[in-house]
Amino acid sequence: MNKLSIETRVQILSMLCEGSSMRSISRVADVSINTVSKLLVDAGKACAAFHDDKVRGVKARRVQVDEIWSFTAAKQKNVAKMKVPVAGAGDTWTWTAIDAETKLLITWLIGGRDSEYAMAFMDDLRSRLANRVQLTSDGHKAYLEAVEGAFGSDVDYAMLVKIFGAAPETMKGRYSPAECIGARKERIEGNPDPKHVSTSFAERQNLTMRMQMRRFTRLTNAFSKKFENHMHMVALYTVWYNYVKQHKSLKGLSPAMASGLSDTLWSMKDMAEMVDANSPKPGPRGPYKKAA
């Protein structure tokens, strides 16, 4: 069985994390699109398992959460008109939680934007924290029950509710939201510090996601065609963001280093070797079947 060299795997993973499309990667790296797809699947599974195992006992003080929209195969309004139905087609929301101080991406979840996903997201976030935190979210009502169920009274929780003006006629049908004319801070639980009631870091991380993953780019045909590949790419991105990416605000450290989860700054080769070590090993080739 042929196996890609470590240099080629590093190149493919680097380009995936830097916003290149899968077909452009196949052309630049001189490999088939199926090879890129298989490496993405293997890397996504390995990174998801690695993150789930290693990002535990996080000693954060202030956590911000947010959701970012994308879609799989077709926008929700067009799903019913699809000629070939695709599992998971429609609106795809990625929930993220970030440590405001170390920029560590603590957890993520992909699916809908309803209360069921909100509760699963908050339960997972709570399981990864080592202490009481100040939590800030936007005004999405699904958070209210989810935070109460996951944290109870053991949290200082506030909502930052943005106030939007009326959308002008020229903005209809466009992605740009109405103009934000203000925001109000609402204390929900505990004693949150009003100075730190903010979702700015979570929203900035969402911008990084849109810039670093081609399938999040709007107004293009680079959207995810498979829900599973969307999850694999977010899993790959999360480990890259936490362990490989350097942050100027952290004086060149990675979020994992700033959080005490890693002693060294990873290279893409380190990441590729981790993926290789955690990927399933191919078994023996079976016997050939004669054609009838």
Short mmCIF file of C-alpha atoms in Angstrom, two decimals:
data_model
loop_
_atom_site.label_atom_id
_atom_site.label_comp_id
_atom_site.label_asym_id
_atom_site.label_seq_id
_atom_site.Cartn_x
_atom_site.Cartn_y
_atom_site.Cartn_z
CA MET A 1 0.00 0.00 0.00
CA ASN A 2 1.35 3.41 -0.97
CA LYS A 3 1.67 5.97 1.80
CA LEU A 4 2.20 9.69 1.49
CA SER A 5 5.50 11.05 2.71
CA ILE A 6 5.48 13.09 5.92
CA GLU A 7 6.35 16.18 3.87
CA THR A 8 3.28 15.77 1.64
CA ARG A 9 1.00 15.14 4.61
CA VAL A 10 2.34 18.27 6.32
CA GLN A 11 1.72 20.25 3.15
CA ILE A 12 -1.86 19.01 2.80
CA LEU A 13 -2.74 19.61 6.46
CA SER A 14 -1.12 23.06 6.36
CA MET A 15 -3.12 24.06 3.31
CA LEU A 16 -6.35 22.76 4.85
CA CYS A 17 -5.71 24.90 7.93
CA GLU A 18 -4.80 27.94 5.82
CA GLY A 19 -8.06 28.10 3.92
CA SER A 20 -7.27 26.28 0.67
CA SER A 21 -9.98 24.25 -1.03
CA MET A 22 -9.59 20.49 -1.31
CA ARG A 23 -9.34 20.56 -5.11
CA SER A 24 -6.69 23.29 -5.09
CA ILE A 25 -4.73 21.22 -2.57
CA SER A 26 -4.94 18.17 -4.82
CA ARG A 27 -3.50 20.21 -7.70
CA VAL A 28 -0.72 21.86 -5.71
CA ALA A 29 0.31 18.69 -3.85
CA ASP A 30 -0.10 16.56 -6.99
CA VAL A 31 -2.36 14.02 -5.31
CA SER A 32 -5.91 12.90 -6.03
CA ILE A 33 -8.90 14.58 -4.42
CA ASN A 34 -9.71 11.23 -2.76
CA THR A 35 -6.30 11.28 -1.08
CA VAL A 36 -6.97 14.74 0.36
CA SER A 37 -10.42 13.66 1.50
CA LYS A 38 -9.11 10.51 3.20
CA LEU A 39 -6.39 12.44 5.01
CA LEU A 40 -8.99 14.97 6.18
CA VAL A 41 -11.16 12.17 7.58
CA ASP A 42 -8.22 10.51 9.35
CA ALA A 43 -6.97 13.84 10.70
CA GLY A 44 -10.43 14.88 11.84
CA LYS A 45 -11.01 11.68 13.78
CA ALA A 46 -7.54 11.81 15.36
CA CYS A 47 -7.86 15.49 16.30
CA ALA A 48 -11.34 15.06 17.76
CA ALA A 49 -10.10 12.22 19.98
CA PHE A 50 -6.97 14.17 20.94
CA HIS A 51 -8.94 17.29 21.89
CA ASP A 52 -11.49 15.30 23.85
CA ASP A 53 -8.74 13.61 25.84
CA LYS A 54 -6.29 16.48 26.40
CA VAL A 55 -8.44 19.59 26.87
CA ARG A 56 -9.60 18.78 30.40
CA GLY A 57 -9.25 20.50 33.74
CA VAL A 58 -8.99 23.94 32.11
CA LYS A 59 -8.27 26.63 34.71
CA ALA A 60 -10.05 29.55 33.07
CA ARG A 61 -11.47 32.67 34.69
CA ARG A 62 -13.57 34.17 31.91
CA VAL A 63 -15.23 32.13 29.17
CA GLN A 64 -17.09 33.47 26.16
CA VAL A 65 -19.43 31.42 23.96
CA ASP A 66 -20.94 32.06 20.55
CA GLU A 67 -22.34 30.32 17.45
CA ILE A 68 -21.26 30.67 13.83
CA TRP A 69 -23.50 29.86 10.86
CA SER A 70 -22.71 27.90 7.73
CA PHE A 71 -24.56 25.32 5.68
CA THR A 72 -24.07 21.82 4.31
CA ALA A 73 -24.97 20.89 0.70
CA ALA A 74 -27.71 23.55 0.48
CA LYS A 75 -29.18 26.40 2.45
CA GLN A 76 -32.12 25.45 4.62
CA LYS A 77 -34.66 27.10 2.30
CA ASN A 78 -33.42 24.99 -0.64
CA VAL A 79 -33.19 21.58 1.06
CA ALA A 80 -36.70 20.53 0.01
CA LYS A 81 -35.85 21.24 -3.64
CA MET A 82 -32.64 19.17 -3.71
CA LYS A 83 -32.59 16.63 -6.54
CA VAL A 84 -30.34 14.29 -4.56
CA PRO A 85 -31.03 14.45 -0.79
CA VAL A 86 -27.95 14.63 1.44
CA ALA A 87 -27.89 13.62 5.11
CA GLY A 88 -27.33 16.65 7.32
CA ALA A 89 -28.13 19.16 4.57
CA GLY A 90 -29.21 22.66 5.57
CA ASP A 91 -28.13 25.17 8.17
CA THR A 92 -25.09 24.06 10.15
CA TRP A 93 -24.23 25.88 13.37
CA THR A 94 -20.84 25.61 15.09
CA TRP A 95 -20.93 26.38 18.82
CA THR A 96 -17.62 27.51 20.32
CA ALA A 97 -16.33 28.35 23.81
CA ILE A 98 -13.10 30.31 24.27
CA ASP A 99 -11.01 31.30 27.27
CA ALA A 100 -10.88 35.10 27.06
CA GLU A 101 -7.39 35.26 28.59
CA THR A 102 -5.47 32.41 26.96
CA LYS A 103 -7.60 32.25 23.76
CA LEU A 104 -7.90 28.49 24.23
CA LEU A 105 -10.75 26.98 22.23
CA ILE A 106 -12.17 24.88 25.05
CA THR A 107 -14.91 23.04 23.21
CA TRP A 108 -17.03 23.04 20.08
CA LEU A 109 -20.20 21.41 18.84
CA ILE A 110 -21.77 21.23 15.38
CA GLY A 111 -25.47 20.86 14.65
CA GLY A 112 -28.61 22.90 15.09
CA ARG A 113 -29.18 26.06 17.13
CA ASP A 114 -31.95 24.78 19.39
CA SER A 115 -32.08 24.11 23.12
CA GLU A 116 -31.06 20.45 22.75
CA TYR A 117 -27.72 21.40 21.20
CA ALA A 118 -27.30 24.24 23.69
CA MET A 119 -27.63 21.83 26.61
CA ALA A 120 -25.20 19.32 25.10
CA PHE A 121 -22.73 22.13 24.44
CA MET A 122 -22.92 23.53 27.98
CA ASP A 123 -22.70 20.09 29.58
CA ASP A 124 -19.49 19.42 27.67
CA LEU A 125 -18.07 22.85 28.52
CA ARG A 126 -18.75 22.32 32.22
CA SER A 127 -17.02 18.93 32.17
CA ARG A 128 -13.80 20.53 30.86
CA LEU A 129 -13.51 23.33 33.43
CA ALA A 130 -11.62 22.97 36.70
CA ASN A 131 -13.15 25.92 38.56
CA ARG A 132 -15.93 28.50 38.69
CA VAL A 133 -15.85 30.91 35.76
CA GLN A 134 -17.47 34.08 34.54
CA LEU A 135 -19.48 33.13 31.46
CA THR A 136 -20.76 35.48 28.77
CA SER A 137 -23.05 34.64 25.86
CA ASP A 138 -25.16 36.58 23.41
CA GLY A 139 -28.92 36.94 23.87
CA HIS A 140 -29.80 33.52 22.42
CA LYS A 141 -32.54 32.26 24.74
CA ALA A 142 -31.47 28.62 24.45
CA TYR A 143 -28.50 29.44 26.70
CA LEU A 144 -30.69 30.24 29.71
CA GLU A 145 -31.90 26.71 30.40
CA ALA A 146 -28.65 25.15 29.18
CA VAL A 147 -26.42 27.14 31.56
CA GLU A 148 -28.79 26.53 34.45
CA GLY A 149 -28.80 22.79 33.79
CA ALA A 150 -25.02 22.49 33.40
CA PHE A 151 -23.72 24.91 36.04
CA GLY A 152 -26.61 25.55 38.41
CA SER A 153 -25.54 28.39 40.69
CA ASP A 154 -21.82 27.60 40.31
CA VAL A 155 -21.21 30.26 37.64
CA ASP A 156 -21.15 34.01 37.19
CA TYR A 157 -23.23 34.32 34.05
CA ALA A 158 -24.28 37.35 32.02
CA MET A 159 -25.75 37.96 28.59
CA LEU A 160 -24.64 40.64 26.17
CA VAL A 161 -27.78 41.47 24.21
CA LYS A 162 -27.13 43.51 21.08
CA ILE A 163 -29.73 45.99 19.86
CA PHE A 164 -30.13 46.33 16.10
CA GLY A 165 -31.79 49.08 14.16
CA ALA A 166 -34.25 48.53 11.34
CA ALA A 167 -32.70 47.03 8.21
CA PRO A 168 -32.85 49.43 5.25
CA GLU A 169 -34.55 48.33 2.04
CA THR A 170 -31.19 48.06 0.27
CA MET A 171 -30.01 45.41 2.77
CA LYS A 172 -32.76 42.86 2.06
CA GLY A 173 -31.45 39.58 0.72
CA ARG A 174 -27.88 40.34 1.78
CA TYR A 175 -25.73 38.74 4.47
CA SER A 176 -24.96 41.98 6.29
CA PRO A 177 -27.06 42.36 9.45
CA ALA A 178 -28.82 45.53 10.45
CA GLU A 179 -26.73 48.21 12.12
CA CYS A 180 -25.95 47.54 15.78
CA ILE A 181 -27.08 50.63 17.67
CA GLY A 182 -26.25 49.43 21.16
CA ALA A 183 -25.98 46.57 23.63
CA ARG A 184 -27.16 45.87 27.13
CA LYS A 185 -25.60 43.66 29.79
CA GLU A 186 -27.96 41.38 31.70
CA ARG A 187 -26.86 39.57 34.85
CA ILE A 188 -28.38 36.09 34.86
CA GLU A 189 -26.59 34.18 37.65
CA GLY A 190 -23.95 34.90 40.29
CA ASN A 191 -21.93 38.08 40.35
CA PRO A 192 -20.33 38.68 36.93
CA ASP A 193 -17.94 41.63 36.59
CA PRO A 194 -19.65 44.12 34.23
CA LYS A 195 -16.25 45.16 32.80
CA HIS A 196 -15.75 41.67 31.41
CA VAL A 197 -19.24 41.01 30.08
CA SER A 198 -18.21 40.67 26.45
CA THR A 199 -18.29 38.25 23.51
CA SER A 200 -15.59 40.04 21.51
CA PHE A 201 -12.99 37.28 21.76
CA ALA A 202 -15.50 34.59 20.78
CA GLU A 203 -16.65 36.64 17.80
CA ARG A 204 -13.05 37.32 16.75
CA GLN A 205 -12.35 33.59 16.90
CA ASN A 206 -15.38 33.04 14.68
CA LEU A 207 -13.83 35.42 12.15
CA THR A 208 -10.62 33.37 12.28
CA MET A 209 -12.68 30.25 11.56
CA ARG A 210 -14.20 31.86 8.49
CA MET A 211 -10.78 32.95 7.26
CA GLN A 212 -8.95 29.68 7.95
CA MET A 213 -11.54 27.17 6.70
CA ARG A 214 -12.62 27.45 3.10
CA ARG A 215 -15.97 25.79 3.72
CA PHE A 216 -17.02 28.71 5.95
CA THR A 217 -16.44 31.32 3.22
CA ARG A 218 -19.67 33.02 2.20
CA LEU A 219 -20.96 33.69 -1.34
CA THR A 220 -18.85 30.91 -2.90
CA ASN A 221 -19.33 27.25 -3.86
CA ALA A 222 -16.79 26.17 -1.23
CA PHE A 223 -19.45 25.16 1.31
CA SER A 224 -19.37 21.70 2.89
CA LYS A 225 -20.90 18.98 0.76
CA LYS A 226 -20.87 16.41 3.59
CA PHE A 227 -21.78 17.03 7.22
CA GLU A 228 -19.12 14.56 8.40
CA ASN A 229 -16.35 16.39 6.52
CA HIS A 230 -17.49 19.64 8.09
CA MET A 231 -16.98 18.13 11.53
CA HIS A 232 -13.60 16.66 10.56
CA MET A 233 -12.38 20.05 9.36
CA VAL A 234 -13.47 21.83 12.55
CA ALA A 235 -11.74 19.14 14.64
CA LEU A 236 -8.53 19.61 12.63
CA TYR A 237 -8.78 23.39 12.90
CA THR A 238 -9.31 23.26 16.68
CA VAL A 239 -6.07 21.38 17.35
CA TRP A 240 -4.20 23.64 14.90
CA TYR A 241 -5.63 26.76 16.59
CA ASN A 242 -4.83 25.55 20.12
CA TYR A 243 -1.41 23.97 19.60
CA VAL A 244 0.15 25.36 16.41
CA LYS A 245 -1.09 28.92 15.91
CA GLN A 246 0.92 31.66 17.62
CA HIS A 247 -0.94 34.65 19.09
CA LYS A 248 0.60 38.10 19.28
CA SER A 249 -1.46 38.86 22.40
CA LEU A 250 0.18 35.83 24.06
CA LYS A 251 3.70 36.98 23.04
CA GLY A 252 4.12 34.21 20.51
CA LEU A 253 2.71 31.40 22.63
CA SER A 254 -0.04 29.07 21.52
CA PRO A 255 -3.29 28.94 23.54
CA ALA A 256 -2.33 25.45 24.76
CA MET A 257 0.97 26.77 26.12
CA ALA A 258 -0.71 29.76 27.78
CA SER A 259 -3.24 27.39 29.39
CA GLY A 260 -0.58 24.97 30.63
CA LEU A 261 -1.77 22.14 28.38
CA SER A 262 1.48 22.03 26.40
CA ASP A 263 5.11 22.82 27.18
CA THR A 264 6.14 23.48 23.58
CA LEU A 265 4.86 25.17 20.46
CA TRP A 266 3.81 22.53 17.94
CA SER A 267 4.88 22.52 14.32
CA MET A 268 2.71 21.15 11.54
CA LYS A 269 5.04 18.15 11.46
CA ASP A 270 4.22 17.46 15.13
CA MET A 271 0.54 17.62 14.24
CA ALA A 272 0.95 15.32 11.25
CA GLU A 273 2.84 12.79 13.39
CA MET A 274 0.09 12.91 16.02
CA VAL A 275 -2.51 12.25 13.33
CA ASP A 276 -0.42 9.41 11.93
CA ALA A 277 0.01 7.83 15.37
CA ASN A 278 -3.73 7.96 16.07
CA SER A 279 -4.98 6.89 12.64
CA PRO A 280 -6.13 3.29 12.14
CA LYS A 281 -3.48 1.05 10.65
CA PRO A 282 -4.41 -0.73 7.39
CA GLY A 283 -5.02 -4.44 7.71
CA PRO A 284 -3.88 -7.19 5.34
CA ARG A 285 -5.24 -7.06 1.81
CA GLY A 286 -8.01 -9.58 1.24
CA PRO A 287 -8.14 -12.12 -1.59
CA TYR A 288 -9.15 -10.94 -5.04
CA LYS A 289 -12.54 -12.02 -6.31
CA LYS A 290 -12.72 -13.37 -9.83
CA ALA A 291 -15.13 -11.62 -12.13
CA ALA A 292 -18.24 -13.64 -12.95
#
